[in-house]
XYZ file of C-alpha atoms in Angstrom:
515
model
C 57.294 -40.291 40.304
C 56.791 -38.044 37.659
C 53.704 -36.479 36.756
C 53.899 -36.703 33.480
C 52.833 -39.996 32.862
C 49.511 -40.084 34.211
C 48.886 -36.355 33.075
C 48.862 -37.787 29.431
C 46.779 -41.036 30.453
C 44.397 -38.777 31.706
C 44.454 -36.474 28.437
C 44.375 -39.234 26.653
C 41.341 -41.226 28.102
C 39.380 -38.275 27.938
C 40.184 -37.413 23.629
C 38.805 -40.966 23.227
C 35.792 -40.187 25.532
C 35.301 -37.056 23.452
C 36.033 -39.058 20.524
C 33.372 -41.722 21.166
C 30.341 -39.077 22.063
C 30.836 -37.192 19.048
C 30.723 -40.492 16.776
C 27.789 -41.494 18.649
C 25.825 -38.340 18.641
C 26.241 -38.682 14.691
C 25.027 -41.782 14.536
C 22.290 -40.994 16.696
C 20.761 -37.579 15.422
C 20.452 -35.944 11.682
C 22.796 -32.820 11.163
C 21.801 -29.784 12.659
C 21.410 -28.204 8.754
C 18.374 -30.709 8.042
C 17.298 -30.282 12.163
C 16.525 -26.916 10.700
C 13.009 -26.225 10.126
C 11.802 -24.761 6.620
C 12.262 -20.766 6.336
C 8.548 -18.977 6.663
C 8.158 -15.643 4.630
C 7.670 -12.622 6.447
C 4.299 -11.649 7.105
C 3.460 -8.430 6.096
C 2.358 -5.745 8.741
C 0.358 -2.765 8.733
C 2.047 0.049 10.985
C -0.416 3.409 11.959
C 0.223 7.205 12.352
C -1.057 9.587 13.938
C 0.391 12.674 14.255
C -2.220 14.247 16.588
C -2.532 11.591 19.345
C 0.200 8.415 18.861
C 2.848 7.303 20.695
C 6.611 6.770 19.289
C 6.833 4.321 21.971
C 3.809 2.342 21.111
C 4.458 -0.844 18.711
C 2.815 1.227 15.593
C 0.425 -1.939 14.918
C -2.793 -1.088 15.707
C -5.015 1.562 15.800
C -5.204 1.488 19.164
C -1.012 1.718 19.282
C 0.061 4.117 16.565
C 2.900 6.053 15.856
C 3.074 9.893 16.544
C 6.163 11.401 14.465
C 6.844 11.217 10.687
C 10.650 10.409 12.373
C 9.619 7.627 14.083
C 7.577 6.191 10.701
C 10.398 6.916 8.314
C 12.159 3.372 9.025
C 12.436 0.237 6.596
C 9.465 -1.514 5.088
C 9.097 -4.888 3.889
C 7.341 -6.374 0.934
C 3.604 -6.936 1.333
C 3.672 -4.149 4.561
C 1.532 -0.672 4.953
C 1.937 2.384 6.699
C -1.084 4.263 7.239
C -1.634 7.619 8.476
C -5.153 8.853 10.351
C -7.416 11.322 8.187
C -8.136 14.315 9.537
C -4.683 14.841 11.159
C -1.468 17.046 10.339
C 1.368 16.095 10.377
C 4.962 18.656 9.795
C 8.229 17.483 8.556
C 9.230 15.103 5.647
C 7.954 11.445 5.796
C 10.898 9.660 4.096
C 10.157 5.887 4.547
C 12.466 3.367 2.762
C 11.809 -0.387 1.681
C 11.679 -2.798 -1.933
C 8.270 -4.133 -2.235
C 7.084 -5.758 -5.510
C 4.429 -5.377 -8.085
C 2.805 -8.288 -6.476
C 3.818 -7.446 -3.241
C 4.354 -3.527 -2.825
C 4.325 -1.370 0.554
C 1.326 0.563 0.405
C 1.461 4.781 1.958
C -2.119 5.584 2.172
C -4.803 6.730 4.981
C -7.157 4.869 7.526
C -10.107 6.664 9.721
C -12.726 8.773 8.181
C -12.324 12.615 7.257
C -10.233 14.403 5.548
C -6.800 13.086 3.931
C -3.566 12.863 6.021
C -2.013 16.161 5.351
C 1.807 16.281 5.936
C 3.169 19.697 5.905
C 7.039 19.576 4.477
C 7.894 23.293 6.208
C 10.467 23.889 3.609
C 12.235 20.785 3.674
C 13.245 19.073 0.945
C 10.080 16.840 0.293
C 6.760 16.233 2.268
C 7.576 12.565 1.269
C 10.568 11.389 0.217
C 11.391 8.230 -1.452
C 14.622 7.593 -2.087
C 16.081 4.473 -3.395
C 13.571 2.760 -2.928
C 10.950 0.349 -5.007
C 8.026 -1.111 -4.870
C 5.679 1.566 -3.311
C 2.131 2.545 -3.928
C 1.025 6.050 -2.452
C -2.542 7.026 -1.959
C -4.887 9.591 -0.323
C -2.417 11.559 1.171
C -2.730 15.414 1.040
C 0.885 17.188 1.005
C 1.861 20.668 1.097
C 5.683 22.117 1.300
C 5.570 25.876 2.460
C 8.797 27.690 3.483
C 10.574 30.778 3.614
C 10.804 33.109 0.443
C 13.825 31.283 -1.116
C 15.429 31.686 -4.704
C 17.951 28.676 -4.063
C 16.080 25.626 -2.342
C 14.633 22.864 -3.863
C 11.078 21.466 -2.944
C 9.138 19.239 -3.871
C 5.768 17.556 -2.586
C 6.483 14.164 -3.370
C 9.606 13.099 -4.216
C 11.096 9.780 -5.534
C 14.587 10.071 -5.531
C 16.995 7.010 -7.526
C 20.707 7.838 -6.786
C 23.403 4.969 -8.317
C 20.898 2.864 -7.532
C 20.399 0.310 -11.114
C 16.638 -0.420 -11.622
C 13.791 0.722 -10.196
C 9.832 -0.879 -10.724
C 6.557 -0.593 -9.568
C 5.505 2.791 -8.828
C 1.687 4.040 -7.830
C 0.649 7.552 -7.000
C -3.194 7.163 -6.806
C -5.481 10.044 -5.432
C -2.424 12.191 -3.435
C -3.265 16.059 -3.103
C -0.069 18.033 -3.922
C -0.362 21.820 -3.290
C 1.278 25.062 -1.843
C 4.986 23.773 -2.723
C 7.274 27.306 -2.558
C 10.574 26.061 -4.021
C 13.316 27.412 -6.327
C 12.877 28.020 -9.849
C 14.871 24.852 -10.691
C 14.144 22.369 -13.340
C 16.138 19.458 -14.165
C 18.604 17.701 -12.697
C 17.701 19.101 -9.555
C 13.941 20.059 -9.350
C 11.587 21.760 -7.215
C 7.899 20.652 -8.218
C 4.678 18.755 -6.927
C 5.271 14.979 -8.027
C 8.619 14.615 -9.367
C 10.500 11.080 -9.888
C 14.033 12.181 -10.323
C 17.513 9.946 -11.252
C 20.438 11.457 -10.111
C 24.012 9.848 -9.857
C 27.001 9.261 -12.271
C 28.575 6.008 -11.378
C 25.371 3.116 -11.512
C 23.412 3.570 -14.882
C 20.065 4.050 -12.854
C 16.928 4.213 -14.501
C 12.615 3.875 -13.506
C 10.438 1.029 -14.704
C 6.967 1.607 -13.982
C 5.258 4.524 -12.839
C 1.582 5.373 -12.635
C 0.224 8.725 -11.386
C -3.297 9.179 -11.626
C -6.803 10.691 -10.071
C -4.232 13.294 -8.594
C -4.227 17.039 -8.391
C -1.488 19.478 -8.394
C -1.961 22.953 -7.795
C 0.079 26.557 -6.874
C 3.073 24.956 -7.105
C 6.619 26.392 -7.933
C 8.106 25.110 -10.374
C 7.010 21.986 -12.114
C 3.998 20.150 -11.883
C 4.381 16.483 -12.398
C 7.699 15.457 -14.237
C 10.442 13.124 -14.613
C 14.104 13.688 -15.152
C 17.780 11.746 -15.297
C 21.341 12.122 -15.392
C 21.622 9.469 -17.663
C 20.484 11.023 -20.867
C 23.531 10.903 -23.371
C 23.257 9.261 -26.783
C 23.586 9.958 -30.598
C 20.222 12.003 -30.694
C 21.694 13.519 -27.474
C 25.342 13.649 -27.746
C 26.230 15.950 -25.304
C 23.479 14.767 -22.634
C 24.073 14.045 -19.024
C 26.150 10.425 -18.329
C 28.105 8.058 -20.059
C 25.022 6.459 -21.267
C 21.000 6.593 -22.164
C 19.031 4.945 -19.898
C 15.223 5.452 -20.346
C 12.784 5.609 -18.102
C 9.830 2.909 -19.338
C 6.469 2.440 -18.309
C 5.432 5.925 -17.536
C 1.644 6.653 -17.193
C 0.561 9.998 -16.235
C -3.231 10.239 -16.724
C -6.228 11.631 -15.415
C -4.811 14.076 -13.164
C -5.826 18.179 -12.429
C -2.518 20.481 -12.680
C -3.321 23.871 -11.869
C -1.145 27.604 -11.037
C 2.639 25.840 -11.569
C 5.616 28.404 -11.617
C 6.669 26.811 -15.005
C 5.896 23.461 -16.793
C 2.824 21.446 -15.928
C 3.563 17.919 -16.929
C 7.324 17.100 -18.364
C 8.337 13.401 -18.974
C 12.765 13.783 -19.544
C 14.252 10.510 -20.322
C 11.120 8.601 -21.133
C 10.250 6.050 -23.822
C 6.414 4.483 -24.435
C 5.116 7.425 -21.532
C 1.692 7.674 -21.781
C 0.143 11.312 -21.181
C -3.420 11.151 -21.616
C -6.735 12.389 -19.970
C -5.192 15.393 -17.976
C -5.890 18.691 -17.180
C -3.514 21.758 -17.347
C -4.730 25.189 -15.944
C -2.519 28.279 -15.647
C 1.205 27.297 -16.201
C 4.185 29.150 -16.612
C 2.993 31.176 -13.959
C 5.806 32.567 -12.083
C 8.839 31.227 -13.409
C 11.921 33.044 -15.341
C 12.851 30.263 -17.864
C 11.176 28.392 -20.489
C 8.396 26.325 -20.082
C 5.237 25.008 -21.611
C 1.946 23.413 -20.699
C 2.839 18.832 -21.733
C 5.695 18.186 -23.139
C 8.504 15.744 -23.138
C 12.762 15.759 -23.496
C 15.038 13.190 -24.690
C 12.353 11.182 -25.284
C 11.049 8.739 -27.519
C 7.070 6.756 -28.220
C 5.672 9.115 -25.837
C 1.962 9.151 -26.552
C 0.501 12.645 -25.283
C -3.338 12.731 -25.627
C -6.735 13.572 -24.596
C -5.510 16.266 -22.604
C -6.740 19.346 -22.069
C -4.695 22.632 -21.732
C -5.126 26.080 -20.800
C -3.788 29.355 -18.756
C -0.631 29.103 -20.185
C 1.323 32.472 -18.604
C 4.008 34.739 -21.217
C 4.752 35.174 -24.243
C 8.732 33.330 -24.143
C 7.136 30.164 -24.835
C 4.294 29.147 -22.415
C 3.188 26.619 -25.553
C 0.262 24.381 -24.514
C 2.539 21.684 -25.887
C 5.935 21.378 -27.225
C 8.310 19.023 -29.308
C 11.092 19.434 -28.112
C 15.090 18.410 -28.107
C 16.050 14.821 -28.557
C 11.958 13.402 -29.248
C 12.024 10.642 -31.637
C 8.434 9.133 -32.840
C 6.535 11.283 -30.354
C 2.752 11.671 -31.096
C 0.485 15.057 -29.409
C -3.500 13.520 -30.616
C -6.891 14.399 -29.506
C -5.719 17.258 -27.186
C -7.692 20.661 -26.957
C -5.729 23.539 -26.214
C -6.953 26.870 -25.480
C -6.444 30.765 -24.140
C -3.084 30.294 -23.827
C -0.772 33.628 -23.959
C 2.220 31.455 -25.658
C 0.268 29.930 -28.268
C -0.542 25.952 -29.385
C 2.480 24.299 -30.434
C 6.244 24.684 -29.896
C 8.448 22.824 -32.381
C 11.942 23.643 -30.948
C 14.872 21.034 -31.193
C 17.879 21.601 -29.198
C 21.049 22.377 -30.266
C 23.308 19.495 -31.493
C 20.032 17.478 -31.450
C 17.843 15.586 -33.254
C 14.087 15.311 -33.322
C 12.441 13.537 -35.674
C 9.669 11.571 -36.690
C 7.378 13.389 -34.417
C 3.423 14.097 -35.360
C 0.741 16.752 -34.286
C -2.800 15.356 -34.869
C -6.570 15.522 -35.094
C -5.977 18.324 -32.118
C -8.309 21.140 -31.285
C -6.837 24.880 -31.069
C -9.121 27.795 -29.597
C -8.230 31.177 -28.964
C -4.460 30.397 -28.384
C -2.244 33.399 -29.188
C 1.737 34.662 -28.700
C 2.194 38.362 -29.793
C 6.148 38.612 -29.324
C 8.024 37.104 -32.306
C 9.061 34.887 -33.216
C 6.053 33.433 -31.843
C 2.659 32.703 -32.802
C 0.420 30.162 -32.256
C 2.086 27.798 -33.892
C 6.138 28.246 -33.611
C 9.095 26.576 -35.529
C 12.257 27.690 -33.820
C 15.475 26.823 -32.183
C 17.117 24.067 -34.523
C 15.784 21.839 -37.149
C 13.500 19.037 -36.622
C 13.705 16.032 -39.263
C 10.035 14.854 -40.504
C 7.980 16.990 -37.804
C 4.374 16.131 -39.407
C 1.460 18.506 -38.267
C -2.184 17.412 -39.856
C -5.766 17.691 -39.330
C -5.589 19.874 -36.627
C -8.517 22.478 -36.206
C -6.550 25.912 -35.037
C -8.586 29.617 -34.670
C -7.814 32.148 -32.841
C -9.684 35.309 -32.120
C -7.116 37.539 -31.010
C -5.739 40.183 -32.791
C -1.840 41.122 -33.188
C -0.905 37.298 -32.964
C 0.852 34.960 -36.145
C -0.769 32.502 -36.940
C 2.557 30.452 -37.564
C 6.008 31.590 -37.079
C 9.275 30.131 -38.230
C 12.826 32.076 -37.289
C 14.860 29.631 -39.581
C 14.235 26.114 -39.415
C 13.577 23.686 -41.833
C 11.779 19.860 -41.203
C 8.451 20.398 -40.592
C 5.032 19.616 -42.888
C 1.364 20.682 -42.571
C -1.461 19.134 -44.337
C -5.212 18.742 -44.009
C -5.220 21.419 -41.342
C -7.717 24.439 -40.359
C -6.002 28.054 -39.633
C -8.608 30.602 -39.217
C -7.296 33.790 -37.994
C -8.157 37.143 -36.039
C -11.219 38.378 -37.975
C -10.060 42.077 -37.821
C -8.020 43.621 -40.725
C -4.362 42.211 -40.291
C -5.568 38.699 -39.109
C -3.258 35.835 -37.994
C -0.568 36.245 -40.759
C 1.524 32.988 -41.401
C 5.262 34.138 -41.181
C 7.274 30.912 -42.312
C 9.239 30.505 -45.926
C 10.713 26.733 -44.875
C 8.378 24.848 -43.715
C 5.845 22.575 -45.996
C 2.535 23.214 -46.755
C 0.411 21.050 -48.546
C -3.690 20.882 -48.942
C -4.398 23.498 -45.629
C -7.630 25.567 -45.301
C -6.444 29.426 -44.630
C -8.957 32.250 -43.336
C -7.619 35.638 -42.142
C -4.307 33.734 -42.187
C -2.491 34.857 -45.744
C -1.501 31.899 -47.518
C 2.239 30.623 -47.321
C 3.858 28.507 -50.495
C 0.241 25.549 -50.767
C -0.839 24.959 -54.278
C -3.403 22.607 -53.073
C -4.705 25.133 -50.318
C -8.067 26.008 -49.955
C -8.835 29.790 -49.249
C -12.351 29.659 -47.744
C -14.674 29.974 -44.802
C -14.646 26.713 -43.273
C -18.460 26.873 -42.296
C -17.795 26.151 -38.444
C -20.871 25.605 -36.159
C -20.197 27.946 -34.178
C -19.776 31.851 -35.647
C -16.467 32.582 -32.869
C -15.478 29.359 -31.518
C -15.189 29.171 -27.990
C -15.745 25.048 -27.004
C -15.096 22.401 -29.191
C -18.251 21.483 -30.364
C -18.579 24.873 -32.035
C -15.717 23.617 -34.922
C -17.892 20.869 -36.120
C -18.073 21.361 -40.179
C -21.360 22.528 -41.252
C -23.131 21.350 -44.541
C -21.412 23.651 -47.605
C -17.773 23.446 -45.863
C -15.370 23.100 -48.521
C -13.319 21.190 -46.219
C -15.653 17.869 -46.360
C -13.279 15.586 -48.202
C -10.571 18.195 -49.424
C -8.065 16.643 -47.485
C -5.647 13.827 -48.402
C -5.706 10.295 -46.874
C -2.596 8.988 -44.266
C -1.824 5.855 -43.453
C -1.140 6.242 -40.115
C -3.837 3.856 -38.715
C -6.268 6.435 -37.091
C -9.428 5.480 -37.511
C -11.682 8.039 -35.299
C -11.484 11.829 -34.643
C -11.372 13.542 -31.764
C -14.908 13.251 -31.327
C -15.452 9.641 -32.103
C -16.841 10.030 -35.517
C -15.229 7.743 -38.149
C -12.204 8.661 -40.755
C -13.560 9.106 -44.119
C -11.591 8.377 -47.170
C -10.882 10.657 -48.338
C -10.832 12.732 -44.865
C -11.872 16.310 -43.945
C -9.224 19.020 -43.474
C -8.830 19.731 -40.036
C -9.908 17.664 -36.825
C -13.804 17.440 -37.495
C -14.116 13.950 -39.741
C -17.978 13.582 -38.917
C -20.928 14.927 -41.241
């Protein structure tokens, strides 16, 4: 008999036995898809460090377990988590953690224990903590230094947040972090050595920052830039021949109330920024070591960046070494309320770049003491490099009391206006001449200054409070000052002087408004 037969009534018999499970398991129970219970979101964790007596092998979660390497920490974080590190312990490498919190969610770097601050020691690497493309991340009370061999060629940084190709990225915090002792090349942008530095590189993703805050923070002996941003993606019509096939700006910068002191060149530089916010800093001894140009605040390729309420001083050189600066590609930038002085490269650089354009830019209601730049075409005020369009410089207060310096100097360029302002020069028997034939000048006081092309200037002592100014308080306008209501009104919606005292109509010349 062949076998063939019952072989396929077996085959068969058991299809329809197959058959009649499966129907009867669907009748029976729901589909596994609604079985499935409801996702939960991850709950957030809080990992510990410490460097002086963890364990890599320990689950990082309490502080009874925690981590011992900056290797073992540098792993992926999710919204919501923290990583901690114990006060009053070293650490020596580069922390480089990675993770895309939130603004309502964001991983938080920052310290647990009592003592001193976490110190991580970067020992010549590229960062003591690197961020790189990542989001979402608020770093507090961490103390970082980045010391290496003599080097003319390595980059360094502190902190560094690092966006490569990367799109968009939001929600920054640097609260409270210690930056110091950073040894790295003299290398500005695109490739910087510094303390904090949030840096876009890349040339394929248009790649931008949204959101950065750094605050309470100090910065100090520090080679080569103090707290800055700066992007590859920087080219457009004010810019033409900028970095990238496109301009993307980095929004929602806020650099305030931070201590920047001994930087091999620039102090505080936002590149690539529109609406930054610059405001209640201090700047002491920049420019320090550095071969290139650099200057005390100042911003690149920007645009609405609001610099104020800062105060500036130590500025190293004579090439520059400006306690601020308008510089290439700024559009609708405003320097207010700032006191700059003792500065070797003077007050104010107004330098566009090449193929640029600057314009709409205004210096006001600032306090200048005792700046100076002796090597032309410098002074304490400079107009060089290319022409601005509608640079507008007014009610400033600037004296100096150091011989051999100009007051203003101009090597060529046209675009720039001063009004309502006090220059009071070196009281010896050249002064502070003014060395510009281009500029505008329109209602200025002049003392020990020689008077450039103003038929509505006043030539006068301005009757300060103080004989040689040295603090601001010693420019207040005494009673008999021809500059009580010699200067013409602005509509520019200031209503207050640097000192809080009310605009009058008409206004005072220089930055003094009160009586």
């Amino acid at each position: 008999m062949s076998p063939m037969p019952n072989s396929a009534s077996r085959t068969g018999a058991l299809a329809l036995a197959a058959t009649s499970l499966v129907a009867a398991s669907l009748l029976a129970a729901p589909t596994a898809q609604a079985a499935a219970p409801a996702a939960r979101p991850a709950v957030p964790t809080t990992h510990y460090l410490d460097c002086g007596a963890g364990n890599d092998n320990a689950n990082g979660t309490s502080t009874r377990t925690p981590w011992r390497t900056l290797a073992k920490a540098s792993t992926e974080y999710r919204p919501g988590d923290r990583l901690l590190l114990k006060r009053g312990t070293s650490c020596t490498g580069t922390l480089a953690p990675t993770g895309r919190g939130t603004a309502t969610a964001p991983i938080r770097l920052d310290a647990y224990g009592s003592g001193a601050k976490p110190h991580i020691e970067g020992a010549g690497a590229r960062a003591a903590v690197l961020l790189r493309n990542s989001q979402g991340w608020e770093i507090r009370n961490l103390d970082l230094s980045n010391t290496g061999p003599a080097t003319t060629t390595d980059r360094r940084a502190g902190l560094l947040v690092l966006l490569t190709d990367y799109g968009v990225g939001r929600h920054y915090v640097v609260d409270d972090v210690d930056v110091h002792d950073v040894n790295g090349s003299d290398h500005k942008d695109p490739d910087p050595s510094g303390g904090i530095l949030f840096v876009v590189q890349g040339d394929r993703t248009p790649t931008r920052f949204d959101g950065i805050r750094i605050e309470d923070s100090t910065v100090r002996h520090v080679d080569r830039t103090g707290i800055g941003t700066m992007s590859t993606w920087g080219r457009r019509a004010a810019y033409p021949d900028g970095p990238g096939t496109s301009f993307e700006p980095i929004t929602g910068v806020r650099i305030q109330r931070n201590d920047v002191r001994d930087t091999g060149g620039d102090a505080i530089v936002t590149h690539n920024a529109d609406g930054a916010r610059v405001e209640h800093n201090y700047v002491n001894g920049f420019n320090m070591r550095s071969a290139g140009y650099n200057a005390g605040v100042w911003s690149w390729n920007s645009d609405n960046v609001l610099t104020q309420y800062n105060e500036v001083t130590g500025g190293h050189g004579t090439r520059d070494s400006e306690a601020f600066d308008i510089d290439g590609g700024n559009t609708n930038n405003v320097f207010q309320y700032n006191y700059s002085h003792d500065n070797e490269g003077g007050f104010l650089l107004v330098c566009n770049g090449a193929g640029m354009t600057s314009k709409g830019n205004k210096v006001r209601h600032n306090i200048s003491i005792n700046d100076r730049n002796t090597e032309a075409p410098y002074g304490v005020v400079a107009v060089v490099c290319g022409p601005t369009t509608d640079t507008q410089v007014y009610n400033n207060t600037i004296v100096t009391n150091h011989p051999g310096t100009r007051m203003v100097s101009n090597n060529g360029q046209a675009g720039t206006t001063f009004r309502n302002n006090i220059f009071v020069g070196a009281p010896d028997a050249t002064g502070s001449p003014t060395v510009d034939t281009l500029s505008t000048y329109t209602g200025n006081l002049y003392l020990n200054t020689g008077q450039p092309r103003d038929t509505a200037a006043v030539n006068a002592d301005p009757r300060f409070r103080g004989a040689t100014p040295r603090t601001p308080g010693d420019v207040w306008l005494q009673s008999g000052s021809p500059a009580f209501g010699a200067g013409t009104p602005t509509a520019d919606g200031v209503s207050r002087d640097y000192f809080g005292n009310r605009v009058p109509n008409p206004p005072h010349m220089g930055a003094y408004q009160g009586r």
